[in-house]
Amino acid sequence: MKYTFLLAFVFCTFLLSAQKNSVLVEAESFSEKGGWVVDQQFMDLMGSSYLMAHGMGVPVADAKATVSVPSVGEYKVFVRTFNWTSPWYKGEGPGQFRIIINGNPVGDVLGNSGSVWIWQSAGKVNIPNNKVTLSLHDLTGFNGRVDAIYLTKGEEIPPSDLAELTSFRKKLLDMPEKPKDAGEFDLVVIGGGMAGIGAAISGARLGIKVALIQDRPVLGGNNSSEVRVHLGGRAMVEPNPALGKIVNEIGPTKGGNAQPAAYYEDDKKMSMVLAEENITLFASCRAFAVKMEGSRITQVIAKNIETSEELAFSAPLFADCTGDGTIGYLAGADFAMGREGRNEYGEPSAPEVADDLTMGASVQWYSVEGENASVFPEFEYGVDFNEENSQQVTMGEWTWETGMNYDQISEFERIRDYGLLVVYSNWSFLKNHSSEKAKYQNRKLDWVAYVAGKRESRRLMGDLILREQDLTDYVVYPDGSAPTSWTIDLHYPDPENTKYFPGSEFKSIAVHKKVHLYPIPYRCFYSRNVDNLFMAGRNISVTHVALGTVRVMRTTGMMGEVVGMAASIAAEHNTNPRGVYEYYLGELKSLIDTGVGKYDMGNVQKYNMGSTLGPRK
Amino acid sequence: MFGRTLIRKNLWILVVILSGGLFCLSHYKVGSTQENFLDWEGTRVLHPFNDTSDASSDQQIIELQGDNGMPLWFARHFFKDVCISGKCKMIRLWLFWDGAGNYLGFQVPDNEPLTKSDHTIFEPQDYQKLDKILKDRSSILKNLKQEDLVIIPDSIKNPYELDGYTAATQPALAEVVVKDAVYSCHTIWHTVYGPTQQEIFRLLDERIDAVFLTQMLDSNKPEKIIWAIETVKQHPEYHETFYPRILSFIKSEDEIMAEKALDYFRKKVLKDEQIQKQLVDEMPFFSTSANVELIWRLIENGGVSEEIFRQLLLFVNEGKLQVTSLNLVYQLYQPEFLENKETETLLNNFLNGDDAYVRTLTQKVLKTK
Ligand SMILES: Cc1cc2nc3c(=O)[nH]c(=O)nc-3n(C[C@H](O)[C@H](O)[C@H](O)COP(=O)(O)OP(=O)(O)OC[C@H]3O[C@@H](n4cnc5c(N)ncnc54)[C@H](O)[C@@H]3O)c2cc1C
């Protein structure tokens, strides 16, 4: 197995540019991160991954880097940062930090003003040597963030416009015009959640060369220890019981949302992928562009989230397992987002009129009981909690769901931040003001996710769009493949929460409709207008209502298995995903019948398989 | 199906004498369940039961005992009212619990079938559904009061459910009750899981001793074995005598029984290294999921000795323990375990073995720990 570890600590470099009088340092490339975390979730929105002081109210250790400047002398210092509570609170925000240069604090407190990502001035500093040490010193533990630091002897402030900023970065960081060639593959899978891992392993086991691109250092997506959602639904069940063997081999053996990290068995998923000779894993790389020839993708371009290095992946086949359908979107694939109106597909559960509502995203969290009393800072930044509206709980899992009425892609940073905001604000109320505060005296926040778990955004349209009636009336198609078993489980703002937080709810309810074990048609797994694009995961070709059942991760993992199988057939016959349906469906079905399991084992995941099934009509 | 198996047969008085007491069972057909419990052979023993909450029903519980005095079932005759907004009707039925106090079945009189709100009588499939409802000890009916049983408006069609867990809300009710007999279902469910069952549990508890526990464990009846396991859990004085027996049930093919048996080995019990070792030695005979669960318990228990760790590695090496649980086994790894040559050799074998997953995982664990 070739494991291309493109992580900053392996490269041991940081990104800086010494162009005449200026130096640009990307924070995420700092060699020592201290307690700061790399956040890449919004790089398509604000231009870069960044470092964030995610200390849950306790300041984190400094991040450090040593950089060279072109000449000694006096430099102006600018830091690109974001006062993240600004959408809700107009005063000074909590994400406060300072920059320390050569051991001395420079300028004022940063991160606490403005309302968009801005270059904040940190004053001037005299640099006596060519080597300078930079430190980011967190002051609050409340998610201060730093994208980049700019030291200049000139007068100019770096650009704020995203396009200009991108070329500015490229120039100052001396990045090559063209991305580095990452190689030629039979299949490039983008997104390393359960769907992506399933697709990669399945394809690899069937003999094709696969690149797996994942924008985090760990695999698993929502099922990783970073998001902590347990697998749901049934695998290895009728009518295609050989599907799901990979899910059973790689998935966690213990259930539960928002549980300790070990529950999610990241190491198993990673080692299973690394064990496949035919997979090359590109962890910490985020795909952000595609190259097209007509309606075919020829290359996907990804950027390392720490080093900013760009890589180009070539293949005849691509699989979009990003959840957001990002690759399809970049390639111009037809997609839908929001809820279809009832007329569109005649679905009984669809609203009368189409709208933009989606299911929301979750920042899950939990606290632990300590031996002694612990303090939590006052945290009031625009969402007020009181005896009546506070949540008297010690953890928050799936019901803590936000942003249903916001755009899950273009407003995602706001959505994630609102998730953090309500967790901290509520906790601060419980610890400091609640009449029940004695109960919380010894409790402290032990884990709050900063990678938000998403449920829904774009759905890429395939040759067949699965609808509610297909599921409830058991309309089985000849290309039925991965069985879906979860209820049609759609989420809405919790009316109780709406009472106190109208329009900015952070709790949800679920409404369920049972389905029978239903084999999802293979035609939902490839784009109808991008010739060589497969998809697996929550971004497949379904209506909003049908997404309600297919989105659980044992099911998305099985979709991946099917896509890997189809890709191996397409590679062998030199055809595209549609060609597999039109000419080689028999071959696909026989692979579905056999499965791609490696280990002979029984079901080791007996949790969260869902409630009883609906009737088979 | 029920219709065919319905035994239209009257049951005549059975007489049992206990402390001079006499009682009778008359004219009952098998109401729902496919078995006619009143036909079972054995000795009927009467337990007086002063139930002030239900004075119109018999104030006694009957126990049917086998030759060795083991309980085969418990039964009580009920004559009680089902009320809807002040209007009541009486229902008459026998309820049965098995020898461990779990719901077993019910029987209603031939001439007094259960009826619905529209006065039609229960059909065979209604009895069957009622039986299914009563078997569900965590039924949605559990937390509902009579006044909660109102029918929901059409606008809310779907049951509310939390990801994976059903919540008790009206829409879900329609699915779990006999149509037009929601109040009867509710009343009978709460009767099954009410004071009578508590009294049966008390009667069983009174009999707890080593002989009775042995009989229960020897009974071959999952419900009795499970009862005995739960009882030993609550009575640590019997632990030493019975834990080896309980351990052996983890091998059972009856999944629930195996789970219950494994469940016994937690916390304090699992702190005992001897027991840990005995459990691990038996792992090749346990199901894959039991093995995984056991390793998790050992992890959460704070780890294992080098000897046990080595045994786990050996089993993986010999294919007696699933390779896919190796990552969990490695959560038990301590660097000082390498001081044992055999452990070191095993890990080295893994590093150079055929299975790439095992190699990768082993490399990682040796590097990071
Ligand atoms: C709080 C919560 C509770 C839920 N409850 C359950 C449950 O109980 N059981 C269940 O099975 N499901 C549950 N779901 C739904 C389920 O988690 C999602 O539908 C599921 O994650 C879909 O799987 P996926 O593989 O499509 O996407 P993901 O798990 O989101 O995986 C996609 C991966 O792709 C990566 N990625 C995205 N864009 C790029 C890019 N441009 N380049 C490279 N990599 C990229 C992401 O980082 C991610 O790791 C829940 C979801 C949430 C949020």
mmCIF file of N, CA and C and ligand atoms in Angstrom, chain A residues 40-41 44 189-197 213-216 218-224 226-233 257 282 285-288 302 320-324 326-327 330 360-364 397-401 451-456 486 489 491 536-539 547 550-557 559 608, chain B residues 163-164, ligand 1:
data_model
loop_
_atom_site.group_PDB
_atom_site.id
_atom_site.type_symbol
_atom_site.label_atom_id
_atom_site.label_comp_id
_atom_site.label_asym_id
_atom_site.label_seq_id
_atom_site.Cartn_x
_atom_site.Cartn_y
_atom_site.Cartn_z
ATOM 1 N N GLN A 40 -10.778 22.731 8.087
ATOM 2 C CA GLN A 40 -10.822 22.891 6.622
ATOM 3 C C GLN A 40 -12.241 22.993 6.100
ATOM 4 N N GLN A 41 -13.225 22.934 7.022
ATOM 5 C CA GLN A 41 -14.610 22.746 6.564
ATOM 6 C C GLN A 41 -15.133 23.857 5.659
ATOM 7 N N ASP A 44 -13.804 26.348 1.027
ATOM 8 C CA ASP A 44 -14.419 26.790 -0.235
ATOM 9 C C ASP A 44 -15.133 28.134 -0.039
ATOM 10 N N VAL A 189 -11.922 8.253 -5.715
ATOM 11 C CA VAL A 189 -13.049 8.412 -4.791
ATOM 12 C C VAL A 189 -12.784 9.651 -3.957
ATOM 13 N N ILE A 190 -13.743 10.545 -3.938
ATOM 14 C CA ILE A 190 -13.560 11.774 -3.163
ATOM 15 C C ILE A 190 -14.517 11.742 -1.981
ATOM 16 N N GLY A 191 -13.941 11.812 -0.775
ATOM 17 C CA GLY A 191 -14.733 11.743 0.447
ATOM 18 C C GLY A 191 -14.529 10.407 1.120
ATOM 19 N N GLY A 192 -14.013 10.440 2.342
ATOM 20 C CA GLY A 192 -13.688 9.190 3.053
ATOM 21 C C GLY A 192 -14.631 8.914 4.204
ATOM 22 N N GLY A 193 -15.944 9.152 3.987
ATOM 23 C CA GLY A 193 -16.947 8.693 4.954
ATOM 24 C C GLY A 193 -17.215 7.220 4.699
ATOM 25 N N MET A 194 -18.264 6.692 5.277
ATOM 26 C CA MET A 194 -18.561 5.263 5.086
ATOM 27 C C MET A 194 -18.778 4.942 3.611
ATOM 28 N N ALA A 195 -19.418 5.865 2.884
ATOM 29 C CA ALA A 195 -19.676 5.613 1.466
ATOM 30 C C ALA A 195 -18.362 5.551 0.688
ATOM 31 N N GLY A 196 -17.505 6.523 0.919
ATOM 32 C CA GLY A 196 -16.243 6.590 0.188
ATOM 33 C C GLY A 196 -15.331 5.415 0.517
ATOM 34 N N ILE A 197 -15.274 5.063 1.783
ATOM 35 C CA ILE A 197 -14.419 3.923 2.165
ATOM 36 C C ILE A 197 -14.970 2.658 1.502
ATOM 37 N N ILE A 213 -9.505 10.257 -1.641
ATOM 38 C CA ILE A 213 -9.150 11.605 -1.185
ATOM 39 C C ILE A 213 -10.066 11.988 -0.037
ATOM 40 N N GLN A 214 -9.479 12.322 1.087
ATOM 41 C CA GLN A 214 -10.284 12.652 2.264
ATOM 42 C C GLN A 214 -9.736 13.920 2.892
ATOM 43 N N ASP A 215 -10.628 14.850 3.209
ATOM 44 C CA ASP A 215 -10.144 16.154 3.665
ATOM 45 C C ASP A 215 -9.868 16.246 5.160
ATOM 46 N N ARG A 216 -9.895 15.130 5.853
ATOM 47 C CA ARG A 216 -9.500 15.116 7.263
ATOM 48 C C ARG A 216 -8.376 14.105 7.437
ATOM 49 N N VAL A 218 -8.408 11.768 9.522
ATOM 50 C CA VAL A 218 -9.013 10.467 9.840
ATOM 51 C C VAL A 218 -10.110 10.151 8.837
ATOM 52 N N LEU A 219 -10.423 8.858 8.770
ATOM 53 C CA LEU A 219 -11.493 8.412 7.879
ATOM 54 C C LEU A 219 -12.784 8.211 8.678
ATOM 55 N N GLY A 220 -13.873 8.110 7.958
ATOM 56 C CA GLY A 220 -15.131 7.758 8.633
ATOM 57 C C GLY A 220 -16.217 8.815 8.501
ATOM 58 N N GLY A 221 -15.831 10.066 8.190
ATOM 59 C CA GLY A 221 -16.850 11.118 8.045
ATOM 60 C C GLY A 221 -17.651 11.255 9.330
ATOM 61 N N ASN A 222 -18.956 11.228 9.225
ATOM 62 C CA ASN A 222 -19.791 11.390 10.414
ATOM 63 C C ASN A 222 -19.569 10.267 11.419
ATOM 64 N N ASN A 223 -19.075 9.139 10.952
ATOM 65 C CA ASN A 223 -18.834 8.030 11.868
ATOM 66 C C ASN A 223 -17.419 8.046 12.466
ATOM 67 N N SER A 224 -16.688 9.122 12.225
ATOM 68 C CA SER A 224 -15.340 9.192 12.806
ATOM 69 C C SER A 224 -15.429 9.749 14.224
ATOM 70 N N GLU A 226 -14.325 12.331 15.098
ATOM 71 C CA GLU A 226 -14.427 13.793 15.030
ATOM 72 C C GLU A 226 -15.877 14.268 15.068
ATOM 73 N N VAL A 227 -16.787 13.409 14.577
ATOM 74 C CA VAL A 227 -18.205 13.797 14.549
ATOM 75 C C VAL A 227 -19.035 12.923 15.505
ATOM 76 N N ARG A 228 -18.690 11.645 15.568
ATOM 77 C CA ARG A 228 -19.246 10.705 16.547
ATOM 78 C C ARG A 228 -20.729 10.379 16.370
ATOM 79 N N VAL A 229 -21.083 10.022 15.162
ATOM 80 C CA VAL A 229 -22.425 9.498 14.896
ATOM 81 C C VAL A 229 -22.289 7.992 14.694
ATOM 82 N N HIS A 230 -23.131 7.225 15.362
ATOM 83 C CA HIS A 230 -23.001 5.768 15.179
ATOM 84 C C HIS A 230 -23.703 5.305 13.903
ATOM 85 N N LEU A 231 -23.260 4.137 13.444
ATOM 86 C CA LEU A 231 -23.833 3.607 12.212
ATOM 87 C C LEU A 231 -25.290 3.233 12.446
ATOM 88 N N GLY A 232 -26.098 3.457 11.430
ATOM 89 C CA GLY A 232 -27.502 3.088 11.542
ATOM 90 C C GLY A 232 -27.954 2.261 10.352
ATOM 91 N N GLY A 233 -29.084 1.575 10.527
ATOM 92 C CA GLY A 233 -29.641 0.761 9.453
ATOM 93 C C GLY A 233 -29.105 -0.655 9.511
ATOM 94 N N ASN A 257 -24.233 7.686 19.898
ATOM 95 C CA ASN A 257 -23.809 9.000 19.406
ATOM 96 C C ASN A 257 -23.116 9.755 20.529
ATOM 97 N N PHE A 282 -5.102 9.597 0.151
ATOM 98 C CA PHE A 282 -4.635 10.978 0.259
ATOM 99 C C PHE A 282 -5.447 11.645 1.362
ATOM 100 N N CYS A 285 -6.546 16.001 2.349
ATOM 101 C CA CYS A 285 -6.586 16.687 1.050
ATOM 102 C C CYS A 285 -8.035 16.982 0.690
ATOM 103 N N ARG A 286 -8.278 18.210 0.345
ATOM 104 C CA ARG A 286 -9.657 18.574 0.000
ATOM 105 C C ARG A 286 -9.770 18.868 -1.484
ATOM 106 N N ALA A 287 -10.685 18.153 -2.154
ATOM 107 C CA ALA A 287 -10.885 18.386 -3.586
ATOM 108 C C ALA A 287 -11.635 19.699 -3.765
ATOM 109 N N PHE A 288 -11.135 20.529 -4.673
ATOM 110 C CA PHE A 288 -11.791 21.837 -4.818
ATOM 111 C C PHE A 288 -12.017 22.231 -6.282
ATOM 112 N N ALA A 302 -7.020 18.586 -5.772
ATOM 113 C CA ALA A 302 -7.212 18.687 -4.322
ATOM 114 C C ALA A 302 -6.059 19.456 -3.703
ATOM 115 N N ASP A 320 -18.195 10.591 -6.375
ATOM 116 C CA ASP A 320 -18.425 11.709 -5.454
ATOM 117 C C ASP A 320 -19.063 11.180 -4.181
ATOM 118 N N CYS A 321 -18.255 11.093 -3.145
ATOM 119 C CA CYS A 321 -18.747 10.606 -1.850
ATOM 120 C C CYS A 321 -18.532 11.697 -0.802
ATOM 121 N N THR A 322 -18.613 12.944 -1.245
ATOM 122 C CA THR A 322 -18.319 14.067 -0.349
ATOM 123 C C THR A 322 -19.491 14.410 0.557
ATOM 124 N N GLY A 323 -20.638 13.830 0.326
ATOM 125 C CA GLY A 323 -21.833 14.224 1.090
ATOM 126 C C GLY A 323 -22.472 15.461 0.481
ATOM 127 N N ASP A 324 -21.670 16.444 0.176
ATOM 128 C CA ASP A 324 -22.187 17.697 -0.402
ATOM 129 C C ASP A 324 -22.310 17.645 -1.920
ATOM 130 N N THR A 326 -19.960 17.795 -3.973
ATOM 131 C CA THR A 326 -19.077 18.882 -4.422
ATOM 132 C C THR A 326 -18.501 18.630 -5.810
ATOM 133 N N ILE A 327 -18.124 17.396 -6.069
ATOM 134 C CA ILE A 327 -17.476 17.106 -7.351
ATOM 135 C C ILE A 327 -18.498 17.236 -8.478
ATOM 136 N N LEU A 330 -19.112 20.890 -9.080
ATOM 137 C CA LEU A 330 -18.016 21.536 -9.832
ATOM 138 C C LEU A 330 -18.055 21.115 -11.299
ATOM 139 N N GLY A 360 -30.826 19.503 9.276
ATOM 140 C CA GLY A 360 -29.759 20.373 9.765
ATOM 141 C C GLY A 360 -28.453 19.660 10.059
ATOM 142 N N ALA A 361 -27.562 20.405 10.692
ATOM 143 C CA ALA A 361 -26.244 19.877 11.066
ATOM 144 C C ALA A 361 -26.144 19.876 12.591
ATOM 145 N N SER A 362 -25.287 19.011 13.105
ATOM 146 C CA SER A 362 -25.181 18.892 14.561
ATOM 147 C C SER A 362 -23.765 19.105 15.061
ATOM 148 N N VAL A 363 -23.682 19.883 16.130
ATOM 149 C CA VAL A 363 -22.451 19.958 16.914
ATOM 150 C C VAL A 363 -22.781 19.174 18.179
ATOM 151 N N GLN A 364 -22.359 17.932 18.214
ATOM 152 C CA GLN A 364 -22.677 17.088 19.364
ATOM 153 C C GLN A 364 -21.676 17.376 20.488
ATOM 154 N N GLU A 397 -26.871 15.122 21.716
ATOM 155 C CA GLU A 397 -26.530 14.323 20.528
ATOM 156 C C GLU A 397 -27.355 14.767 19.346
ATOM 157 N N TRP A 398 -27.997 13.802 18.655
ATOM 158 C CA TRP A 398 -28.548 14.185 17.353
ATOM 159 C C TRP A 398 -29.616 15.268 17.403
ATOM 160 N N THR A 399 -30.340 15.360 18.542
ATOM 161 C CA THR A 399 -31.416 16.364 18.578
ATOM 162 C C THR A 399 -30.872 17.787 18.596
ATOM 163 N N TRP A 400 -29.592 17.947 18.847
ATOM 164 C CA TRP A 400 -29.000 19.281 18.782
ATOM 165 C C TRP A 400 -28.671 19.537 17.311
ATOM 166 N N GLU A 401 -29.595 20.102 16.644
ATOM 167 C CA GLU A 401 -29.502 20.198 15.178
ATOM 168 C C GLU A 401 -29.854 21.621 14.751
ATOM 169 N N VAL A 451 -15.995 19.613 14.145
ATOM 170 C CA VAL A 451 -16.395 19.196 12.796
ATOM 171 C C VAL A 451 -17.888 18.886 12.903
ATOM 172 N N ALA A 452 -18.690 19.709 12.255
ATOM 173 C CA ALA A 452 -20.140 19.546 12.390
ATOM 174 C C ALA A 452 -20.602 18.360 11.556
ATOM 175 N N GLY A 453 -21.575 17.643 12.072
ATOM 176 C CA GLY A 453 -22.147 16.520 11.316
ATOM 177 C C GLY A 453 -23.267 17.052 10.435
ATOM 178 N N LYS A 454 -23.129 16.777 9.148
ATOM 179 C CA LYS A 454 -24.154 17.281 8.225
ATOM 180 C C LYS A 454 -25.076 16.142 7.815
ATOM 181 N N ARG A 455 -26.337 16.499 7.556
ATOM 182 C CA ARG A 455 -27.306 15.483 7.128
ATOM 183 C C ARG A 455 -27.728 15.623 5.677
ATOM 184 N N GLU A 456 -27.748 16.838 5.209
ATOM 185 C CA GLU A 456 -28.344 17.024 3.894
ATOM 186 C C GLU A 456 -27.820 18.284 3.234
ATOM 187 N N TRP A 486 -33.725 1.780 7.090
ATOM 188 C CA TRP A 486 -34.122 2.789 8.085
ATOM 189 C C TRP A 486 -35.474 3.356 7.691
ATOM 190 N N ASP A 489 -36.880 9.065 7.658
ATOM 191 C CA ASP A 489 -36.665 9.759 8.934
ATOM 192 C C ASP A 489 -36.292 11.204 8.616
ATOM 193 N N HIS A 491 -36.259 15.324 9.550
ATOM 194 C CA HIS A 491 -36.160 16.154 10.750
ATOM 195 C C HIS A 491 -36.743 17.546 10.531
ATOM 196 N N ALA A 536 -22.042 8.061 -4.176
ATOM 197 C CA ALA A 536 -22.524 7.197 -3.089
ATOM 198 C C ALA A 536 -22.567 8.053 -1.839
ATOM 199 N N GLY A 537 -23.502 7.723 -0.953
ATOM 200 C CA GLY A 537 -23.628 8.511 0.274
ATOM 201 C C GLY A 537 -24.899 9.325 0.238
ATOM 202 N N ARG A 538 -24.926 10.383 1.034
ATOM 203 C CA ARG A 538 -26.177 11.142 1.116
ATOM 204 C C ARG A 538 -26.413 12.019 -0.102
ATOM 205 N N ASN A 539 -25.417 12.103 -1.007
ATOM 206 C CA ASN A 539 -25.604 12.939 -2.187
ATOM 207 C C ASN A 539 -26.057 12.156 -3.428
ATOM 208 N N LEU A 547 -34.445 10.666 0.761
ATOM 209 C CA LEU A 547 -33.155 10.775 1.457
ATOM 210 C C LEU A 547 -33.313 10.343 2.915
ATOM 211 N N VAL A 550 -32.343 6.600 3.031
ATOM 212 C CA VAL A 550 -31.078 6.084 2.474
ATOM 213 C C VAL A 550 -29.846 6.683 3.151
ATOM 214 N N ARG A 551 -30.030 7.740 3.942
ATOM 215 C CA ARG A 551 -28.876 8.509 4.408
ATOM 216 C C ARG A 551 -28.100 7.870 5.550
ATOM 217 N N VAL A 552 -28.637 6.784 6.142
ATOM 218 C CA VAL A 552 -27.894 6.214 7.272
ATOM 219 C C VAL A 552 -26.679 5.415 6.783
ATOM 220 N N MET A 553 -25.695 5.308 7.657
ATOM 221 C CA MET A 553 -24.362 4.976 7.156
ATOM 222 C C MET A 553 -24.088 3.505 6.844
ATOM 223 N N ARG A 554 -24.881 2.588 7.398
ATOM 224 C CA ARG A 554 -24.686 1.215 6.894
ATOM 225 C C ARG A 554 -25.168 1.171 5.445
ATOM 226 N N THR A 555 -26.209 1.942 5.188
ATOM 227 C CA THR A 555 -26.740 1.984 3.823
ATOM 228 C C THR A 555 -25.778 2.732 2.904
ATOM 229 N N THR A 556 -25.247 3.866 3.350
ATOM 230 C CA THR A 556 -24.325 4.603 2.467
ATOM 231 C C THR A 556 -23.058 3.775 2.226
ATOM 232 N N GLY A 557 -22.644 3.020 3.240
ATOM 233 C CA GLY A 557 -21.474 2.145 3.064
ATOM 234 C C GLY A 557 -21.744 1.102 1.982
ATOM 235 N N MET A 559 -23.878 1.419 -0.463
ATOM 236 C CA MET A 559 -23.896 2.093 -1.777
ATOM 237 C C MET A 559 -22.470 2.132 -2.318
ATOM 238 N N ASN A 608 -28.372 -0.012 16.816
ATOM 239 C CA ASN A 608 -28.976 1.007 15.958
ATOM 240 C C ASN A 608 -29.344 0.500 14.563
ATOM 241 N N ASP B 163 -34.067 9.269 16.443
ATOM 242 C CA ASP B 163 -33.206 8.373 15.650
ATOM 243 C C ASP B 163 -33.113 7.045 16.409
ATOM 244 N N GLY B 164 -33.814 6.045 15.999
ATOM 245 C CA GLY B 164 -33.633 4.726 16.604
ATOM 246 C C GLY B 164 -34.520 4.434 17.799
HETATM 247 C C1 LIG C 1 -26.006 14.150 14.403
HETATM 248 C C2 LIG C 1 -26.349 13.178 13.320
HETATM 249 C C3 LIG C 1 -26.992 11.998 13.670
HETATM 250 C C4 LIG C 1 -27.232 11.058 12.703
HETATM 251 N N1 LIG C 1 -27.717 9.837 13.085
HETATM 252 C C5 LIG C 1 -27.432 8.800 12.308
HETATM 253 C C6 LIG C 1 -27.456 7.487 12.811
HETATM 254 O O1 LIG C 1 -27.838 7.247 13.965
HETATM 255 N N2 LIG C 1 -27.039 6.481 11.996
HETATM 256 C C7 LIG C 1 -26.636 6.722 10.721
HETATM 257 O O2 LIG C 1 -26.205 5.803 10.058
HETATM 258 N N3 LIG C 1 -26.660 7.941 10.196
HETATM 259 C C8 LIG C 1 -27.000 8.995 10.963
HETATM 260 N N4 LIG C 1 -26.924 10.261 10.468
HETATM 261 C C9 LIG C 1 -26.759 10.488 9.002
HETATM 262 C C10 LIG C 1 -25.404 10.165 8.467
HETATM 263 O O3 LIG C 1 -24.399 10.440 9.396
HETATM 264 C C11 LIG C 1 -25.105 10.894 7.152
HETATM 265 O O4 LIG C 1 -26.156 10.808 6.277
HETATM 266 C C12 LIG C 1 -23.873 10.197 6.586
HETATM 267 O O5 LIG C 1 -22.735 10.717 7.165
HETATM 268 C C13 LIG C 1 -23.761 10.091 5.163
HETATM 269 O O6 LIG C 1 -22.576 9.356 4.878
HETATM 270 P P1 LIG C 1 -21.602 9.833 3.770
HETATM 271 O O7 LIG C 1 -20.498 8.869 3.657
HETATM 272 O O8 LIG C 1 -22.418 10.164 2.595
HETATM 273 O O9 LIG C 1 -21.078 11.253 4.267
HETATM 274 P P2 LIG C 1 -20.063 11.716 5.380
HETATM 275 O O10 LIG C 1 -20.101 10.853 6.555
HETATM 276 O O11 LIG C 1 -20.347 13.164 5.600
HETATM 277 O O12 LIG C 1 -18.663 11.567 4.669
HETATM 278 C C14 LIG C 1 -18.190 12.435 3.688
HETATM 279 C C15 LIG C 1 -16.702 12.644 3.880
HETATM 280 O O13 LIG C 1 -16.175 13.364 2.795
HETATM 281 C C16 LIG C 1 -15.299 14.356 3.241
HETATM 282 N N5 LIG C 1 -15.320 15.427 2.242
HETATM 283 C C17 LIG C 1 -16.313 16.308 1.999
HETATM 284 N N6 LIG C 1 -15.972 17.130 1.016
HETATM 285 C C18 LIG C 1 -14.741 16.751 0.598
HETATM 286 C C19 LIG C 1 -13.874 17.232 -0.407
HETATM 287 N N7 LIG C 1 -14.206 18.271 -1.169
HETATM 288 N N8 LIG C 1 -12.692 16.636 -0.560
HETATM 289 C C20 LIG C 1 -12.337 15.587 0.215
HETATM 290 N N9 LIG C 1 -13.131 15.096 1.188
HETATM 291 C C21 LIG C 1 -14.320 15.679 1.369
HETATM 292 C C22 LIG C 1 -15.886 14.773 4.584
HETATM 293 O O14 LIG C 1 -14.932 15.337 5.435
HETATM 294 C C23 LIG C 1 -16.387 13.447 5.122
HETATM 295 O O15 LIG C 1 -15.398 12.811 5.865
HETATM 296 C C24 LIG C 1 -26.823 11.302 11.360
HETATM 297 C C25 LIG C 1 -26.252 12.520 11.002
HETATM 298 C C26 LIG C 1 -26.016 13.452 11.979
HETATM 299 C C27 LIG C 1 -25.359 14.722 11.588
#
